[in-house]
Amino acid sequence: MKARRPGARKRRTDEIDAAAEALRSAGVGEPRIAVVLGSGLSTFADGVGDPLVVPYSEIPGMTDTGVSGHRGAVMVGDVGGKRAVVFSGRVHHYEGRPPPDVTFAVRLAALLGVRELVVTNASGGIDPGFDVGDLMLIRDQISLVSGPRRLPGGTVRMGAAYSDGLVGLAREKAAELRIPLREGVYLGQIGPTYETPAEIVLARSIGASAVGMSTVSEVQEAVRAGLEVLGVALITNVPLPGRFEVTTHKEVLEAGREGGTTLLSLVSGVAQAL
Ligand code: HPA
């Protein structure tokens, strides 16, 4: 293997320590869960109880996201009676960002002592039973994020990345709250292009139920860090052949506004049961 640039790894570790320290000084306390919000899901953040808001720009090493529909701040507060760190805005590979930036929030959450990570995203539903506005529990993932890259923590043995225990709790809470819940496999590609019809056929043929441009690298890092992961995708469009329309970012954001509120009820219910 090629030698690493001297000091590169050390600098990253220093950055993450400095970021954790900044949040501790701001009063983060001892959070139990972390939530990463996908595009347009910031209505979730509006419902966080009694929040402490720290803009990404005030956290050393944290990259702000240039994508609209992401707030670019950490909200720390109450979600279902548990102290939660909510990352309202994530960094994507399609912004030209390498894995250490894309996984920064997850590594920060782990360093703060978080035990459960909830990843959320906006995605295209490619299971014919899906409709716009559905929430899909992510049971497993396929990463098509390709190209030269190095995960900050090295090789990860993925195994069952998404927690069966948290899936069980989410199913129970959804039934209790009468939130219809789909389940399936999330395929993450690098973006920023939405799929062609042929790519959708390919994704479907390899077992995907929803496609998006995030989440998979974060979950790889979460598994490395030993976090329990719950994943929920909001279906913002259904780009199936026959139902195929060109997907726009605006459409994704519109579907996100309502979805964020339902998602908060579901995640609060799960947090309460922990
Ligand atoms: N494809 C990829 N990413 C997405 C989609 C999609 O159809 N919808 C929202 N994010």
mmCIF file of C-alpha atoms and ligand atoms in Angstrom:
data_model
loop_
_atom_site.group_PDB
_atom_site.id
_atom_site.type_symbol
_atom_site.label_atom_id
_atom_site.label_comp_id
_atom_site.label_asym_id
_atom_site.label_seq_id
_atom_site.Cartn_x
_atom_site.Cartn_y
_atom_site.Cartn_z
ATOM 1 C CA MET A 1 0.000 0.000 0.000
ATOM 2 C CA LYS A 2 1.228 3.524 -0.751
ATOM 3 C CA ALA A 3 2.567 5.520 2.165
ATOM 4 C CA ARG A 4 0.163 8.055 3.581
ATOM 5 C CA ARG A 5 1.113 11.716 3.519
ATOM 6 C CA PRO A 6 2.899 12.275 6.826
ATOM 7 C CA GLY A 7 0.665 14.065 9.289
ATOM 8 C CA ALA A 8 -2.560 13.787 7.240
ATOM 9 C CA ARG A 9 -4.205 11.316 9.620
ATOM 10 C CA LYS A 10 -3.024 13.227 12.675
ATOM 11 C CA ARG A 11 -4.470 16.485 11.366
ATOM 12 C CA ARG A 12 -7.873 14.836 10.896
ATOM 13 C CA THR A 13 -7.821 13.492 14.441
ATOM 14 C CA ASP A 14 -6.912 16.923 15.787
ATOM 15 C CA GLU A 15 -9.769 18.464 13.808
ATOM 16 C CA ILE A 16 -12.362 16.076 15.139
ATOM 17 C CA ASP A 17 -11.110 16.601 18.705
ATOM 18 C CA ALA A 18 -11.329 20.367 18.221
ATOM 19 C CA ALA A 19 -14.860 20.031 16.833
ATOM 20 C CA ALA A 20 -15.973 17.937 19.815
ATOM 21 C CA GLU A 21 -14.373 20.454 22.158
ATOM 22 C CA ALA A 22 -16.226 23.347 20.470
ATOM 23 C CA LEU A 23 -19.544 21.546 20.934
ATOM 24 C CA ARG A 24 -18.723 20.686 24.548
ATOM 25 C CA SER A 25 -17.930 24.348 25.281
ATOM 26 C CA ALA A 26 -21.220 25.318 23.614
ATOM 27 C CA GLY A 27 -23.043 22.983 26.035
ATOM 28 C CA VAL A 28 -23.692 19.817 24.042
ATOM 29 C CA GLY A 29 -23.691 17.755 27.248
ATOM 30 C CA GLU A 30 -23.953 13.987 26.861
ATOM 31 C CA PRO A 31 -26.085 13.240 23.804
ATOM 32 C CA ARG A 32 -27.501 9.743 23.407
ATOM 33 C CA ILE A 33 -28.531 9.886 19.755
ATOM 34 C CA ALA A 34 -27.497 11.685 16.585
ATOM 35 C CA VAL A 35 -29.658 12.406 13.567
ATOM 36 C CA VAL A 36 -28.377 13.357 10.109
ATOM 37 C CA LEU A 37 -31.065 15.141 8.108
ATOM 38 C CA GLY A 38 -31.433 14.760 4.353
ATOM 39 C CA SER A 39 -32.432 17.334 1.743
ATOM 40 C CA GLY A 40 -35.435 19.428 2.709
ATOM 41 C CA LEU A 41 -35.994 17.584 5.972
ATOM 42 C CA SER A 42 -35.188 20.636 8.092
ATOM 43 C CA THR A 43 -38.787 20.750 9.375
ATOM 44 C CA PHE A 44 -37.527 17.922 11.589
ATOM 45 C CA ALA A 45 -35.006 20.335 13.103
ATOM 46 C CA ASP A 46 -37.763 22.891 13.793
ATOM 47 C CA GLY A 47 -39.388 20.400 16.160
ATOM 48 C CA VAL A 48 -36.311 19.707 18.313
ATOM 49 C CA GLY A 49 -37.145 20.666 21.899
ATOM 50 C CA ASP A 50 -35.309 23.588 23.481
ATOM 51 C CA PRO A 51 -32.455 23.567 20.980
ATOM 52 C CA LEU A 52 -28.943 24.849 21.225
ATOM 53 C CA VAL A 53 -28.023 25.902 17.688
ATOM 54 C CA VAL A 54 -24.390 25.847 16.580
ATOM 55 C CA PRO A 55 -23.719 26.829 12.940
ATOM 56 C CA TYR A 56 -21.293 24.536 11.122
ATOM 57 C CA SER A 57 -19.128 27.592 10.477
ATOM 58 C CA GLU A 58 -18.403 27.746 14.237
ATOM 59 C CA ILE A 59 -17.256 24.126 14.434
ATOM 60 C CA PRO A 60 -13.595 23.571 13.479
ATOM 61 C CA GLY A 61 -13.181 21.120 10.585
ATOM 62 C CA MET A 62 -16.910 20.932 9.836
ATOM 63 C CA THR A 63 -17.635 21.686 6.195
ATOM 64 C CA ASP A 64 -20.712 23.728 5.457
ATOM 65 C CA THR A 65 -22.883 22.374 2.702
ATOM 66 C CA GLY A 66 -23.646 24.466 -0.347
ATOM 67 C CA VAL A 67 -26.795 22.497 -1.195
ATOM 68 C CA SER A 68 -30.132 24.284 -0.762
ATOM 69 C CA GLY A 69 -32.570 22.638 1.644
ATOM 70 C CA HIS A 70 -29.788 22.044 4.165
ATOM 71 C CA ARG A 71 -29.506 24.468 7.064
ATOM 72 C CA GLY A 72 -25.839 24.035 7.932
ATOM 73 C CA ALA A 73 -26.153 23.887 11.716
ATOM 74 C CA VAL A 74 -26.067 21.428 14.584
ATOM 75 C CA MET A 75 -29.155 21.538 16.776
ATOM 76 C CA VAL A 76 -28.769 19.967 20.192
ATOM 77 C CA GLY A 77 -31.916 19.329 22.164
ATOM 78 C CA ASP A 78 -34.643 16.953 23.181
ATOM 79 C CA VAL A 79 -35.944 14.298 20.809
ATOM 80 C CA GLY A 80 -38.361 11.870 22.471
ATOM 81 C CA GLY A 81 -36.952 12.652 25.909
ATOM 82 C CA LYS A 82 -33.364 11.882 24.874
ATOM 83 C CA ARG A 83 -30.593 14.390 24.327
ATOM 84 C CA ALA A 84 -29.959 14.470 20.592
ATOM 85 C CA VAL A 85 -27.455 16.043 18.235
ATOM 86 C CA VAL A 86 -29.223 16.843 14.983
ATOM 87 C CA PHE A 87 -27.074 17.629 11.962
ATOM 88 C CA SER A 88 -29.295 19.816 9.823
ATOM 89 C CA GLY A 89 -27.388 19.606 6.572
ATOM 90 C CA ARG A 90 -24.890 17.047 5.319
ATOM 91 C CA VAL A 91 -21.872 17.069 3.069
ATOM 92 C CA HIS A 92 -22.101 15.053 -0.152
ATOM 93 C CA HIS A 93 -19.515 13.413 -2.379
ATOM 94 C CA TYR A 94 -21.094 15.291 -5.298
ATOM 95 C CA GLU A 95 -19.925 18.555 -3.763
ATOM 96 C CA GLY A 96 -16.429 17.267 -4.507
ATOM 97 C CA ARG A 97 -15.894 16.207 -0.901
ATOM 98 C CA PRO A 98 -13.771 13.210 0.123
ATOM 99 C CA PRO A 99 -14.873 10.606 2.718
ATOM 100 C CA PRO A 100 -13.239 12.371 5.720
ATOM 101 C CA ASP A 101 -15.536 15.376 5.098
ATOM 102 C CA VAL A 102 -18.612 13.307 4.253
ATOM 103 C CA THR A 103 -18.200 11.228 7.423
ATOM 104 C CA PHE A 104 -17.145 14.092 9.706
ATOM 105 C CA ALA A 105 -20.530 14.427 11.456
ATOM 106 C CA VAL A 106 -20.695 10.695 12.172
ATOM 107 C CA ARG A 107 -17.197 10.609 13.625
ATOM 108 C CA LEU A 108 -17.998 13.677 15.693
ATOM 109 C CA ALA A 109 -21.184 12.073 17.015
ATOM 110 C CA ALA A 110 -19.261 8.929 17.988
ATOM 111 C CA LEU A 111 -16.645 11.004 19.802
ATOM 112 C CA LEU A 112 -19.388 12.792 21.731
ATOM 113 C CA GLY A 113 -20.528 9.407 23.061
ATOM 114 C CA VAL A 114 -23.636 8.981 20.926
ATOM 115 C CA ARG A 115 -24.857 5.356 20.768
ATOM 116 C CA GLU A 116 -27.546 5.441 18.100
ATOM 117 C CA LEU A 117 -27.316 7.174 14.737
ATOM 118 C CA VAL A 118 -30.396 7.957 12.672
ATOM 119 C CA VAL A 119 -29.589 8.648 9.024
ATOM 120 C CA THR A 120 -32.289 10.148 6.855
ATOM 121 C CA ASN A 121 -32.364 11.113 3.209
ATOM 122 C CA ALA A 122 -34.504 12.076 0.279
ATOM 123 C CA SER A 123 -34.582 9.384 -2.358
ATOM 124 C CA GLY A 124 -36.184 8.151 -5.517
ATOM 125 C CA GLY A 125 -38.516 5.205 -4.909
ATOM 126 C CA ILE A 126 -37.978 2.450 -7.468
ATOM 127 C CA ASP A 127 -40.123 -0.232 -5.863
ATOM 128 C CA PRO A 128 -43.347 -0.136 -7.905
ATOM 129 C CA GLY A 129 -45.384 -0.183 -4.676
ATOM 130 C CA PHE A 130 -43.909 3.132 -3.504
ATOM 131 C CA ASP A 131 -45.475 6.598 -3.685
ATOM 132 C CA VAL A 132 -44.184 10.131 -3.199
ATOM 133 C CA GLY A 133 -44.228 10.974 0.513
ATOM 134 C CA ASP A 134 -43.662 7.397 1.721
ATOM 135 C CA LEU A 135 -41.119 6.740 4.436
ATOM 136 C CA MET A 136 -38.906 3.706 3.857
ATOM 137 C CA LEU A 137 -37.008 1.950 6.618
ATOM 138 C CA ILE A 138 -33.587 1.117 5.209
ATOM 139 C CA ARG A 139 -32.937 -2.592 5.778
ATOM 140 C CA ASP A 140 -29.640 -2.675 3.898
ATOM 141 C CA GLN A 141 -27.577 -0.625 1.474
ATOM 142 C CA ILE A 142 -25.670 -0.880 -1.788
ATOM 143 C CA SER A 143 -22.838 1.608 -2.216
ATOM 144 C CA LEU A 144 -22.047 2.653 -5.773
ATOM 145 C CA VAL A 145 -19.817 5.451 -4.521
ATOM 146 C CA SER A 146 -16.733 4.717 -6.574
ATOM 147 C CA GLY A 147 -13.366 6.260 -7.271
ATOM 148 C CA PRO A 148 -10.176 6.561 -5.263
ATOM 149 C CA ARG A 149 -11.013 7.086 -1.648
ATOM 150 C CA ARG A 150 -9.895 6.182 1.810
ATOM 151 C CA LEU A 151 -12.263 5.942 4.747
ATOM 152 C CA PRO A 152 -10.693 7.765 7.681
ATOM 153 C CA GLY A 153 -10.706 4.658 9.870
ATOM 154 C CA GLY A 154 -9.540 2.172 7.215
ATOM 155 C CA THR A 155 -11.180 -1.062 6.086
ATOM 156 C CA VAL A 156 -14.692 -1.734 7.399
ATOM 157 C CA ARG A 157 -16.389 -5.127 7.575
ATOM 158 C CA MET A 158 -19.960 -4.055 6.941
ATOM 159 C CA GLY A 159 -22.075 -7.096 7.887
ATOM 160 C CA ALA A 160 -25.599 -6.159 8.910
ATOM 161 C CA ALA A 161 -25.178 -2.397 9.023
ATOM 162 C CA TYR A 162 -28.700 -1.407 10.049
ATOM 163 C CA SER A 163 -29.798 -2.422 13.536
ATOM 164 C CA ASP A 164 -32.533 -5.067 13.717
ATOM 165 C CA GLY A 165 -33.397 -3.782 17.197
ATOM 166 C CA LEU A 166 -33.982 -0.230 15.955
ATOM 167 C CA VAL A 167 -35.909 -1.515 12.922
ATOM 168 C CA GLY A 168 -38.176 -3.426 15.327
ATOM 169 C CA LEU A 169 -38.752 -0.310 17.450
ATOM 170 C CA ALA A 170 -39.448 1.814 14.366
ATOM 171 C CA ARG A 171 -42.022 -0.718 13.129
ATOM 172 C CA GLU A 172 -43.768 -0.723 16.522
ATOM 173 C CA LYS A 173 -43.830 3.076 16.780
ATOM 174 C CA ALA A 174 -45.011 3.512 13.202
ATOM 175 C CA ALA A 175 -47.917 1.144 13.850
ATOM 176 C CA GLU A 176 -48.769 2.966 17.093
ATOM 177 C CA LEU A 177 -48.644 6.393 15.405
ATOM 178 C CA ARG A 178 -50.362 5.120 12.237
ATOM 179 C CA ILE A 179 -47.447 6.128 10.059
ATOM 180 C CA PRO A 180 -47.355 3.916 6.959
ATOM 181 C CA LEU A 181 -43.858 2.545 6.626
ATOM 182 C CA ARG A 182 -42.205 0.872 3.642
ATOM 183 C CA GLU A 183 -39.017 -1.140 3.888
ATOM 184 C CA GLY A 184 -36.240 -1.773 1.428
ATOM 185 C CA VAL A 185 -32.665 -1.498 0.231
ATOM 186 C CA TYR A 186 -31.098 1.916 -0.363
ATOM 187 C CA LEU A 187 -28.666 2.358 -3.230
ATOM 188 C CA GLY A 188 -26.288 5.303 -2.841
ATOM 189 C CA GLN A 189 -24.566 6.650 -5.927
ATOM 190 C CA ILE A 190 -22.158 9.539 -6.124
ATOM 191 C CA GLY A 191 -24.412 12.054 -7.949
ATOM 192 C CA PRO A 192 -25.056 14.823 -8.680
ATOM 193 C CA THR A 193 -26.918 13.347 -11.640
ATOM 194 C CA TYR A 194 -30.320 11.773 -11.158
ATOM 195 C CA GLU A 195 -30.649 8.394 -12.852
ATOM 196 C CA THR A 196 -31.508 7.609 -16.452
ATOM 197 C CA PRO A 197 -34.322 5.086 -17.034
ATOM 198 C CA ALA A 198 -31.665 2.465 -17.872
ATOM 199 C CA GLU A 199 -29.869 3.129 -14.583
ATOM 200 C CA ILE A 200 -33.155 2.696 -12.728
ATOM 201 C CA VAL A 201 -33.667 -0.695 -14.403
ATOM 202 C CA LEU A 202 -30.126 -1.638 -13.370
ATOM 203 C CA ALA A 203 -30.641 -0.469 -9.762
ATOM 204 C CA ARG A 204 -33.865 -2.432 -9.510
ATOM 205 C CA SER A 205 -32.253 -5.562 -10.976
ATOM 206 C CA ILE A 206 -29.546 -5.559 -8.300
ATOM 207 C CA GLY A 207 -32.040 -5.339 -5.462
ATOM 208 C CA ALA A 208 -32.512 -1.628 -4.725
ATOM 209 C CA SER A 209 -35.852 -0.203 -3.593
ATOM 210 C CA ALA A 210 -34.732 3.438 -3.438
ATOM 211 C CA VAL A 211 -31.884 5.459 -4.927
ATOM 212 C CA GLY A 212 -30.105 8.522 -3.606
ATOM 213 C CA MET A 213 -26.834 10.404 -3.376
ATOM 214 C CA SER A 214 -25.895 10.180 0.280
ATOM 215 C CA THR A 215 -25.944 8.027 3.413
ATOM 216 C CA VAL A 216 -23.840 5.001 2.378
ATOM 217 C CA SER A 217 -20.405 6.400 3.348
ATOM 218 C CA GLU A 218 -21.811 7.780 6.618
ATOM 219 C CA VAL A 219 -23.192 4.355 7.505
ATOM 220 C CA GLN A 220 -19.881 2.686 6.647
ATOM 221 C CA GLU A 221 -18.200 5.007 9.137
ATOM 222 C CA ALA A 222 -20.947 4.440 11.734
ATOM 223 C CA VAL A 223 -20.419 0.680 11.507
ATOM 224 C CA ARG A 224 -16.674 1.182 11.971
ATOM 225 C CA ALA A 225 -17.367 3.334 15.023
ATOM 226 C CA GLY A 226 -19.715 0.716 16.510
ATOM 227 C CA LEU A 227 -22.888 2.831 16.373
ATOM 228 C CA GLU A 228 -26.355 1.319 16.120
ATOM 229 C CA VAL A 229 -27.869 2.635 12.900
ATOM 230 C CA LEU A 230 -31.463 3.382 11.961
ATOM 231 C CA GLY A 231 -32.010 4.597 8.392
ATOM 232 C CA VAL A 232 -35.153 6.210 7.034
ATOM 233 C CA ALA A 233 -35.545 7.377 3.441
ATOM 234 C CA LEU A 234 -38.244 9.801 2.386
ATOM 235 C CA ILE A 235 -39.476 8.957 -1.092
ATOM 236 C CA THR A 236 -39.610 12.291 -2.896
ATOM 237 C CA ASN A 237 -40.150 10.984 -6.427
ATOM 238 C CA VAL A 238 -40.817 7.689 -8.170
ATOM 239 C CA PRO A 239 -38.577 7.604 -11.253
ATOM 240 C CA LEU A 240 -39.837 4.277 -12.642
ATOM 241 C CA PRO A 241 -40.099 3.569 -16.358
ATOM 242 C CA GLY A 242 -43.665 4.434 -17.302
ATOM 243 C CA ARG A 243 -43.935 6.777 -14.309
ATOM 244 C CA PHE A 244 -40.657 8.453 -15.169
ATOM 245 C CA GLU A 245 -40.441 12.210 -15.063
ATOM 246 C CA VAL A 246 -37.244 14.198 -14.873
ATOM 247 C CA THR A 247 -36.554 14.684 -11.162
ATOM 248 C CA THR A 248 -35.779 18.188 -9.948
ATOM 249 C CA HIS A 249 -34.218 19.368 -6.711
ATOM 250 C CA LYS A 250 -37.284 21.623 -6.153
ATOM 251 C CA GLU A 251 -39.581 18.587 -6.247
ATOM 252 C CA VAL A 252 -37.349 16.805 -3.744
ATOM 253 C CA LEU A 253 -37.463 19.779 -1.347
ATOM 254 C CA GLU A 254 -41.256 20.118 -1.540
ATOM 255 C CA ALA A 255 -41.826 16.479 -0.604
ATOM 256 C CA GLY A 256 -39.288 16.918 2.208
ATOM 257 C CA ARG A 257 -41.211 19.569 4.111
ATOM 258 C CA GLU A 258 -44.099 17.298 5.062
ATOM 259 C CA GLY A 259 -41.898 14.262 5.438
ATOM 260 C CA GLY A 260 -39.700 16.021 8.005
ATOM 261 C CA THR A 261 -42.588 16.402 10.429
ATOM 262 C CA THR A 262 -43.712 12.762 10.154
ATOM 263 C CA LEU A 263 -40.119 11.655 10.495
ATOM 264 C CA LEU A 264 -39.743 13.626 13.728
ATOM 265 C CA SER A 265 -42.772 11.838 15.233
ATOM 266 C CA LEU A 266 -41.342 8.468 14.261
ATOM 267 C CA VAL A 267 -37.802 9.144 15.492
ATOM 268 C CA SER A 268 -39.118 10.719 18.721
ATOM 269 C CA GLY A 269 -41.152 7.568 19.324
ATOM 270 C CA VAL A 270 -38.096 5.381 18.767
ATOM 271 C CA ALA A 271 -35.918 7.613 20.992
ATOM 272 C CA GLN A 272 -38.516 7.467 23.764
ATOM 273 C CA ALA A 273 -38.418 3.673 23.719
ATOM 274 C CA LEU A 274 -34.616 3.462 24.063
HETATM 275 N N1 HPA B 1 -32.218 9.770 -7.503
HETATM 276 C C1 HPA B 1 -31.125 10.083 -6.775
HETATM 277 N N2 HPA B 1 -31.180 10.851 -5.710
HETATM 278 C C2 HPA B 1 -32.370 11.325 -5.325
HETATM 279 C C3 HPA B 1 -33.539 11.036 -6.031
HETATM 280 C C4 HPA B 1 -33.453 10.212 -7.185
HETATM 281 O O1 HPA B 1 -34.445 9.915 -7.874
HETATM 282 N N3 HPA B 1 -34.567 11.674 -5.390
HETATM 283 C C5 HPA B 1 -34.018 12.324 -4.339
HETATM 284 N N4 HPA B 1 -32.688 12.112 -4.290
#
